[in-house]
Amino acid sequence: MPEEKSQYEKILKRQARRLANLTECKLNQAQRTIAIDFYGYKSLKDLKLSLENGLATPDTTKLLEFDKSSECLISLQRSWERINTAFDEVDYLTSFDRFEVIACILNVQPEEFKSLINSE
């Protein structure tokens, strides 16, 4: 499990860096946004502990490992409303296209992401 934990933490850091670069927010702010608003945890620490202890939800791990498979798209679909509702409350995200923000976090080109979402 430590190897998997390490891999997930690296993915989380990359996701936060991409979000910070897109929005020009601080890295720690992006990390909190991803943990709380994207994955639905109370804090980044809670998310990391869940990953470390193997207690993360299947949807969380599918989104961390996002690879455009139908399983990952289903996990995204299940999380879509929660993510959008949470992102509505994040001030620094209001001026950004929601598809672009989520595509950035998942490391997919925005146009490709829109076509993936629309094909579901």
PDB file of C-alpha atoms in Angstrom:
ATOM      1  CA  MET A   1       0.000   0.000   0.000  1.00  0.00           C
ATOM      2  CA  PRO A   2       2.809   2.569   0.652  1.00  0.00           C
ATOM      3  CA  GLU A   3       3.763   2.485  -3.032  1.00  0.00           C
ATOM      4  CA  GLU A   4       0.153   3.132  -4.042  1.00  0.00           C
ATOM      5  CA  LYS A   5      -0.155   5.905  -1.425  1.00  0.00           C
ATOM      6  CA  SER A   6       2.969   7.548  -2.760  1.00  0.00           C
ATOM      7  CA  GLN A   7       1.609   7.355  -6.307  1.00  0.00           C
ATOM      8  CA  TYR A   8      -1.713   8.909  -5.271  1.00  0.00           C
ATOM      9  CA  GLU A   9       0.047  11.704  -3.378  1.00  0.00           C
ATOM     10  CA  LYS A  10       2.104  12.469  -6.488  1.00  0.00           C
ATOM     11  CA  ILE A  11      -1.080  12.603  -8.556  1.00  0.00           C
ATOM     12  CA  LEU A  12      -2.705  14.937  -6.005  1.00  0.00           C
ATOM     13  CA  LYS A  13       0.312  17.254  -6.121  1.00  0.00           C
ATOM     14  CA  ARG A  14       0.268  17.317  -9.928  1.00  0.00           C
ATOM     15  CA  GLN A  15      -3.473  18.022  -9.933  1.00  0.00           C
ATOM     16  CA  ALA A  16      -2.976  20.899  -7.499  1.00  0.00           C
ATOM     17  CA  ARG A  17      -0.075  22.335  -9.531  1.00  0.00           C
ATOM     18  CA  ARG A  18      -2.148  22.250 -12.709  1.00  0.00           C
ATOM     19  CA  LEU A  19      -5.077  23.950 -10.964  1.00  0.00           C
ATOM     20  CA  ALA A  20      -2.794  26.589  -9.418  1.00  0.00           C
ATOM     21  CA  ASN A  21      -1.198  27.272 -12.807  1.00  0.00           C
ATOM     22  CA  LEU A  22      -4.581  27.587 -14.515  1.00  0.00           C
ATOM     23  CA  THR A  23      -6.190  29.819 -11.895  1.00  0.00           C
ATOM     24  CA  GLU A  24      -3.074  31.556 -10.530  1.00  0.00           C
ATOM     25  CA  CYS A  25      -4.137  30.692  -6.986  1.00  0.00           C
ATOM     26  CA  LYS A  26      -1.684  29.557  -4.327  1.00  0.00           C
ATOM     27  CA  LEU A  27      -0.679  25.900  -4.353  1.00  0.00           C
ATOM     28  CA  ASN A  28      -2.054  25.225  -0.863  1.00  0.00           C
ATOM     29  CA  GLN A  29      -5.369  26.790  -1.913  1.00  0.00           C
ATOM     30  CA  ALA A  30      -5.488  24.498  -4.960  1.00  0.00           C
ATOM     31  CA  GLN A  31      -4.706  21.485  -2.764  1.00  0.00           C
ATOM     32  CA  ARG A  32      -7.574  22.342  -0.415  1.00  0.00           C
ATOM     33  CA  THR A  33      -9.940  22.903  -3.338  1.00  0.00           C
ATOM     34  CA  ILE A  34      -9.089  19.521  -4.809  1.00  0.00           C
ATOM     35  CA  ALA A  35      -9.383  17.642  -1.503  1.00  0.00           C
ATOM     36  CA  ILE A  36     -12.519  19.365  -0.224  1.00  0.00           C
ATOM     37  CA  ASP A  37     -14.444  20.478  -3.297  1.00  0.00           C
ATOM     38  CA  PHE A  38     -13.355  17.992  -5.949  1.00  0.00           C
ATOM     39  CA  TYR A  39     -13.015  14.800  -3.905  1.00  0.00           C
ATOM     40  CA  GLY A  40     -15.469  15.743  -1.131  1.00  0.00           C
ATOM     41  CA  TYR A  41     -13.217  15.225   1.900  1.00  0.00           C
ATOM     42  CA  LYS A  42     -13.154  17.480   4.964  1.00  0.00           C
ATOM     43  CA  SER A  43      -9.497  18.340   4.425  1.00  0.00           C
ATOM     44  CA  LEU A  44      -6.391  17.421   2.453  1.00  0.00           C
ATOM     45  CA  LYS A  45      -5.198  15.520   5.528  1.00  0.00           C
ATOM     46  CA  ASP A  46      -8.407  13.421   5.568  1.00  0.00           C
ATOM     47  CA  LEU A  47      -7.990  12.597   1.890  1.00  0.00           C
ATOM     48  CA  LYS A  48      -4.362  11.590   2.383  1.00  0.00           C
ATOM     49  CA  LEU A  49      -5.234   9.454   5.431  1.00  0.00           C
ATOM     50  CA  SER A  50      -8.018   7.723   3.496  1.00  0.00           C
ATOM     51  CA  LEU A  51      -5.605   6.940   0.682  1.00  0.00           C
ATOM     52  CA  GLU A  52      -2.905   5.809   3.099  1.00  0.00           C
ATOM     53  CA  ASN A  53      -5.289   3.478   4.930  1.00  0.00           C
ATOM     54  CA  GLY A  54      -6.952   2.140   1.797  1.00  0.00           C
ATOM     55  CA  LEU A  55     -10.271   3.730   2.780  1.00  0.00           C
ATOM     56  CA  ALA A  56     -10.754   6.054  -0.185  1.00  0.00           C
ATOM     57  CA  THR A  57     -13.961   5.499  -2.121  1.00  0.00           C
ATOM     58  CA  PRO A  58     -13.781   3.697  -5.454  1.00  0.00           C
ATOM     59  CA  ASP A  59     -14.908   6.924  -7.155  1.00  0.00           C
ATOM     60  CA  THR A  60     -12.006   8.800  -5.559  1.00  0.00           C
ATOM     61  CA  THR A  61      -9.454   6.277  -6.789  1.00  0.00           C
ATOM     62  CA  LYS A  62     -11.018   6.198 -10.276  1.00  0.00           C
ATOM     63  CA  LEU A  63     -10.785   9.994 -10.504  1.00  0.00           C
ATOM     64  CA  LEU A  64      -7.190   9.914  -9.264  1.00  0.00           C
ATOM     65  CA  GLU A  65      -6.378   7.306 -11.913  1.00  0.00           C
ATOM     66  CA  PHE A  66      -8.558   8.992 -14.550  1.00  0.00           C
ATOM     67  CA  ASP A  67      -7.911   7.339 -17.906  1.00  0.00           C
ATOM     68  CA  LYS A  68     -11.057   8.033 -19.966  1.00  0.00           C
ATOM     69  CA  SER A  69     -12.344   4.492 -19.398  1.00  0.00           C
ATOM     70  CA  SER A  70     -16.063   3.952 -18.945  1.00  0.00           C
ATOM     71  CA  GLU A  71     -15.480   3.153 -15.241  1.00  0.00           C
ATOM     72  CA  CYS A  72     -13.739   6.495 -14.723  1.00  0.00           C
ATOM     73  CA  LEU A  73     -16.448   8.355 -16.642  1.00  0.00           C
ATOM     74  CA  ILE A  74     -19.122   6.708 -14.488  1.00  0.00           C
ATOM     75  CA  SER A  75     -17.251   7.799 -11.338  1.00  0.00           C
ATOM     76  CA  LEU A  76     -17.075  11.327 -12.711  1.00  0.00           C
ATOM     77  CA  GLN A  77     -20.768  11.236 -13.578  1.00  0.00           C
ATOM     78  CA  ARG A  78     -21.637  10.140 -10.019  1.00  0.00           C
ATOM     79  CA  SER A  79     -19.511  12.979  -8.597  1.00  0.00           C
ATOM     80  CA  TRP A  80     -20.482  15.644 -11.144  1.00  0.00           C
ATOM     81  CA  GLU A  81     -23.307  17.347  -9.229  1.00  0.00           C
ATOM     82  CA  ARG A  82     -21.380  17.378  -5.931  1.00  0.00           C
ATOM     83  CA  ILE A  83     -18.283  18.815  -7.628  1.00  0.00           C
ATOM     84  CA  ASN A  84     -20.241  21.519  -9.445  1.00  0.00           C
ATOM     85  CA  THR A  85     -22.161  22.498  -6.319  1.00  0.00           C
ATOM     86  CA  ALA A  86     -18.908  22.720  -4.339  1.00  0.00           C
ATOM     87  CA  PHE A  87     -17.133  24.669  -7.093  1.00  0.00           C
ATOM     88  CA  ASP A  88     -19.998  27.205  -7.091  1.00  0.00           C
ATOM     89  CA  GLU A  89     -18.827  28.187  -3.602  1.00  0.00           C
ATOM     90  CA  VAL A  90     -15.137  28.621  -4.540  1.00  0.00           C
ATOM     91  CA  ASP A  91     -14.679  32.322  -5.294  1.00  0.00           C
ATOM     92  CA  TYR A  92     -11.509  32.052  -7.346  1.00  0.00           C
ATOM     93  CA  LEU A  93     -13.108  29.496  -9.705  1.00  0.00           C
ATOM     94  CA  THR A  94     -16.162  31.575 -10.647  1.00  0.00           C
ATOM     95  CA  SER A  95     -14.450  33.270 -13.591  1.00  0.00           C
ATOM     96  CA  PHE A  96     -13.267  29.982 -15.109  1.00  0.00           C
ATOM     97  CA  ASP A  97     -15.140  27.582 -17.363  1.00  0.00           C
ATOM     98  CA  ARG A  98     -16.154  24.585 -15.240  1.00  0.00           C
ATOM     99  CA  PHE A  99     -15.281  22.081 -17.962  1.00  0.00           C
ATOM    100  CA  GLU A 100     -11.834  23.640 -18.287  1.00  0.00           C
ATOM    101  CA  VAL A 101     -11.195  23.459 -14.527  1.00  0.00           C
ATOM    102  CA  ILE A 102     -12.256  19.820 -14.215  1.00  0.00           C
ATOM    103  CA  ALA A 103     -10.365  18.869 -17.384  1.00  0.00           C
ATOM    104  CA  CYS A 104      -7.280  20.575 -15.953  1.00  0.00           C
ATOM    105  CA  ILE A 105      -7.529  18.624 -12.694  1.00  0.00           C
ATOM    106  CA  LEU A 106      -7.990  15.340 -14.572  1.00  0.00           C
ATOM    107  CA  ASN A 107      -5.207  16.210 -17.054  1.00  0.00           C
ATOM    108  CA  VAL A 108      -7.385  16.068 -20.162  1.00  0.00           C
ATOM    109  CA  GLN A 109      -7.522  18.690 -22.903  1.00  0.00           C
ATOM    110  CA  PRO A 110     -10.716  20.788 -22.471  1.00  0.00           C
ATOM    111  CA  GLU A 111     -12.112  20.004 -25.934  1.00  0.00           C
ATOM    112  CA  GLU A 112     -11.402  16.296 -25.532  1.00  0.00           C
ATOM    113  CA  PHE A 113     -12.996  16.425 -22.077  1.00  0.00           C
ATOM    114  CA  LYS A 114     -16.158  18.072 -23.449  1.00  0.00           C
ATOM    115  CA  SER A 115     -16.472  15.406 -26.115  1.00  0.00           C
ATOM    116  CA  LEU A 116     -15.982  12.643 -23.501  1.00  0.00           C
ATOM    117  CA  ILE A 117     -18.694  14.158 -21.317  1.00  0.00           C
ATOM    118  CA  ASN A 118     -21.065  14.685 -24.229  1.00  0.00           C
ATOM    119  CA  SER A 119     -20.592  11.112 -25.470  1.00  0.00           C
ATOM    120  CA  GLU A 120     -21.745   9.665 -22.135  1.00  0.00           C
TER     121      GLU A 120
END
